[in-house]
Amino acid sequence: MLDGVLRRGQTLEGASSAASARLAPNDRALALAIAGETLRLLPDLDGLIDSATRQRLPDDSKARMVLRLALAQKIGLGTPDHALVATALPLVDGGPRRLVHGVLGTLLRRGVPAIEAPHLPDAVELRWRAAWGEDAVLAARRQIAHRPPLDLTFALDADAGRFAGAHQSRSLAPRHLRVASSSVAELPGYDSGLWWVQDLAASLPARLIPGGAKSVLDLCAAPGGKTMQLAAAGHDVTALDQSESRLGRLRDNLQRTRLDAELVAADALKWKPKRRFDAILLDAPCSATGTFRRHPEVLYRARPPIIAQSAELQAALLDRAAAWLEPGGILVYSVCSLEPEEGEAAVTAFLGRGDGFKIDRPDPGELPDFAAASDAGWVRIVPGTLEAEGGLDGFFIARLVRSA
Ligand SMILES: C[S@@+](CC[C@H](N)C(=O)[O-])C[C@H]1O[C@@H](n2cnc3c(N)ncnc32)[C@H](O)[C@@H]1O
């Protein structure tokens, strides 16, 4: 899995389905947990390994990989020493067993420290320090150490109210509850479709589609968190995505929540709509670095060329969506990215291309206070936002209005 993520640029989910297809569910879950902890702690694990070796082990050497796995279990999962030594050494049988045994022994004797605020990869810390400042980097380091909380979005206020009355939870926005449990299966109301799991930050873009908009195009819609919000708000929703399998998940989600949308499987760069829309929500594909708490691998996958490629795709999608709006129509653009190229710069460049759009700043009270608009009129969620309440995914959201 780690090789898939670190060398081949796969997602952890993608790498895990190939790597662990033959494992029993328990073992698969354990393997995923070890891989996740390793990615969360990687720069610090490497620091420990380097402190106990005379010659630096190559990044993709088997010895380093096995030491990372063993230390991630020790620090991240609390595995007892004898168990992690017993599982690490057979992985290097016939190879660098003595080396791994020696380094692991040295580190365990020395005592391995808890890591309260793991380092992010150097390149990411540099980028985010330049974009958002030192405090945001320190907050990101604290946040990657913990499992993020579970946020639910409800279709109806009344159901959110009833749920809150019966379960320990906290509402940070209308139709939102942050719940104490981390297990979806343990919570009532999932099968009956009263709510869906959605990070609170990810629920902000759809909140900016005005109530008066009748026809709404959800462009890049799957798996459908925002489609469900729009349908629940009473809009006539067309939901488009190019991925058939992700659209299948969207279809299941709509069925479960008994909400309605017209589904279109198409490439937005080729598709031509038959009519114009009152509003378009473009939740664009992106580097997803804002989701680093749940998916630490994004920190390794999102290298500058990938970010630049994403930004190109986002510009093309913005330009196409712009042509499909009625005059006076609303375009909400969002990305779960902490890279300014995919947010602030993407929208600034779009406005600069002069298609008759301007920023439509959210009115006071339209979004919760933690999502106050910047001077430029867009919303930027950085690490550290609502930290005491458990934090948020990183996000960028801009609402634009078509003047002509
Ligand atoms: C950020 S995700 C969307 C998440 C979704 N809005 C939600 O709230 O659940 C981006 C989506 O864009 C889709 N996508 C990427 N390129 C596309 C294209 N050229 N045309 C249509 N969909 C595309 C991907 O399949 C992916 O589902």
PDB file of C-alpha atoms and ligand atoms in Angstrom, residues 198 202 218-227 240-243 246 266-269 281 283-286 313 317 336, ligand 1:
ATOM      1  CA  GLN A 198     -20.246  15.176   5.240  1.00  0.00           C
ATOM      2  CA  ALA A 202     -17.864  20.436   2.617  1.00  0.00           C
ATOM      3  CA  ASP A 218     -24.272  20.111  -9.690  1.00  0.00           C
ATOM      4  CA  LEU A 219     -21.221  19.708 -11.883  1.00  0.00           C
ATOM      5  CA  CYS A 220     -18.761  17.067 -10.602  1.00  0.00           C
ATOM      6  CA  ALA A 221     -21.407  15.767  -8.248  1.00  0.00           C
ATOM      7  CA  ALA A 222     -20.474  12.281  -7.094  1.00  0.00           C
ATOM      8  CA  PRO A 223     -20.738  10.762  -4.508  1.00  0.00           C
ATOM      9  CA  GLY A 224     -23.390  13.393  -3.960  1.00  0.00           C
ATOM     10  CA  GLY A 225     -23.113  15.096  -0.561  1.00  0.00           C
ATOM     11  CA  LYS A 226     -23.879  18.430  -2.173  1.00  0.00           C
ATOM     12  CA  THR A 227     -26.486  16.993  -4.560  1.00  0.00           C
ATOM     13  CA  LEU A 240     -23.308  15.323 -13.512  1.00  0.00           C
ATOM     14  CA  ASP A 241     -20.163  13.266 -13.029  1.00  0.00           C
ATOM     15  CA  GLN A 242     -17.892  11.457 -15.423  1.00  0.00           C
ATOM     16  CA  SER A 243     -17.312   8.475 -13.165  1.00  0.00           C
ATOM     17  CA  ARG A 246     -19.071   7.219  -8.324  1.00  0.00           C
ATOM     18  CA  ALA A 266     -20.627  12.636 -18.885  1.00  0.00           C
ATOM     19  CA  ASP A 267     -17.328  14.439 -19.173  1.00  0.00           C
ATOM     20  CA  ALA A 268     -18.093  18.064 -18.315  1.00  0.00           C
ATOM     21  CA  LEU A 269     -15.433  19.147 -20.802  1.00  0.00           C
ATOM     22  CA  LEU A 281     -22.264  24.353  -8.209  1.00  0.00           C
ATOM     23  CA  ASP A 283     -17.125  21.346  -6.707  1.00  0.00           C
ATOM     24  CA  ALA A 284     -14.099  20.777  -8.858  1.00  0.00           C
ATOM     25  CA  PRO A 285     -11.700  17.828  -8.847  1.00  0.00           C
ATOM     26  CA  CYS A 286      -8.563  18.972  -7.031  1.00  0.00           C
ATOM     27  CA  LEU A 313      -8.656  21.383 -15.405  1.00  0.00           C
ATOM     28  CA  LEU A 317     -14.384  23.578 -16.083  1.00  0.00           C
ATOM     29  CA  CYS A 336     -11.271  20.824  -0.826  1.00  0.00           C
TER      30      CYS A 336
HETATM   31  C1  LIG B   1     -14.461  16.772  -5.415  1.00  0.00           C
HETATM   32  S1  LIG B   1     -15.232  15.430  -6.165  1.00  0.00           S
HETATM   33  C2  LIG B   1     -16.928  15.857  -6.031  1.00  0.00           C
HETATM   34  C3  LIG B   1     -17.558  15.627  -4.678  1.00  0.00           C
HETATM   35  C4  LIG B   1     -19.055  15.897  -4.685  1.00  0.00           C
HETATM   36  N1  LIG B   1     -19.364  17.239  -5.141  1.00  0.00           N
HETATM   37  C5  LIG B   1     -19.697  15.704  -3.336  1.00  0.00           C
HETATM   38  O1  LIG B   1     -20.002  16.669  -2.652  1.00  0.00           O
HETATM   39  O2  LIG B   1     -19.931  14.545  -2.972  1.00  0.00           O
HETATM   40  C6  LIG B   1     -14.898  15.735  -7.871  1.00  0.00           C
HETATM   41  C7  LIG B   1     -15.661  14.858  -8.862  1.00  0.00           C
HETATM   42  O3  LIG B   1     -15.366  15.350 -10.174  1.00  0.00           O
HETATM   43  C8  LIG B   1     -15.499  14.273 -11.072  1.00  0.00           C
HETATM   44  N2  LIG B   1     -14.836  14.701 -12.312  1.00  0.00           N
HETATM   45  C9  LIG B   1     -13.522  14.880 -12.542  1.00  0.00           C
HETATM   46  N3  LIG B   1     -13.314  15.314 -13.804  1.00  0.00           N
HETATM   47  C10 LIG B   1     -14.531  15.425 -14.382  1.00  0.00           C
HETATM   48  C11 LIG B   1     -14.983  15.812 -15.685  1.00  0.00           C
HETATM   49  N4  LIG B   1     -14.122  16.189 -16.624  1.00  0.00           N
HETATM   50  N5  LIG B   1     -16.311  15.785 -15.935  1.00  0.00           N
HETATM   51  C12 LIG B   1     -17.178  15.400 -14.983  1.00  0.00           C
HETATM   52  N6  LIG B   1     -16.815  15.019 -13.735  1.00  0.00           N
HETATM   53  C13 LIG B   1     -15.503  15.031 -13.437  1.00  0.00           C
HETATM   54  C14 LIG B   1     -14.875  13.118 -10.334  1.00  0.00           C
HETATM   55  O4  LIG B   1     -15.370  11.878 -10.834  1.00  0.00           O
HETATM   56  C15 LIG B   1     -15.313  13.390  -8.897  1.00  0.00           C
HETATM   57  O5  LIG B   1     -16.468  12.630  -8.570  1.00  0.00           O
END
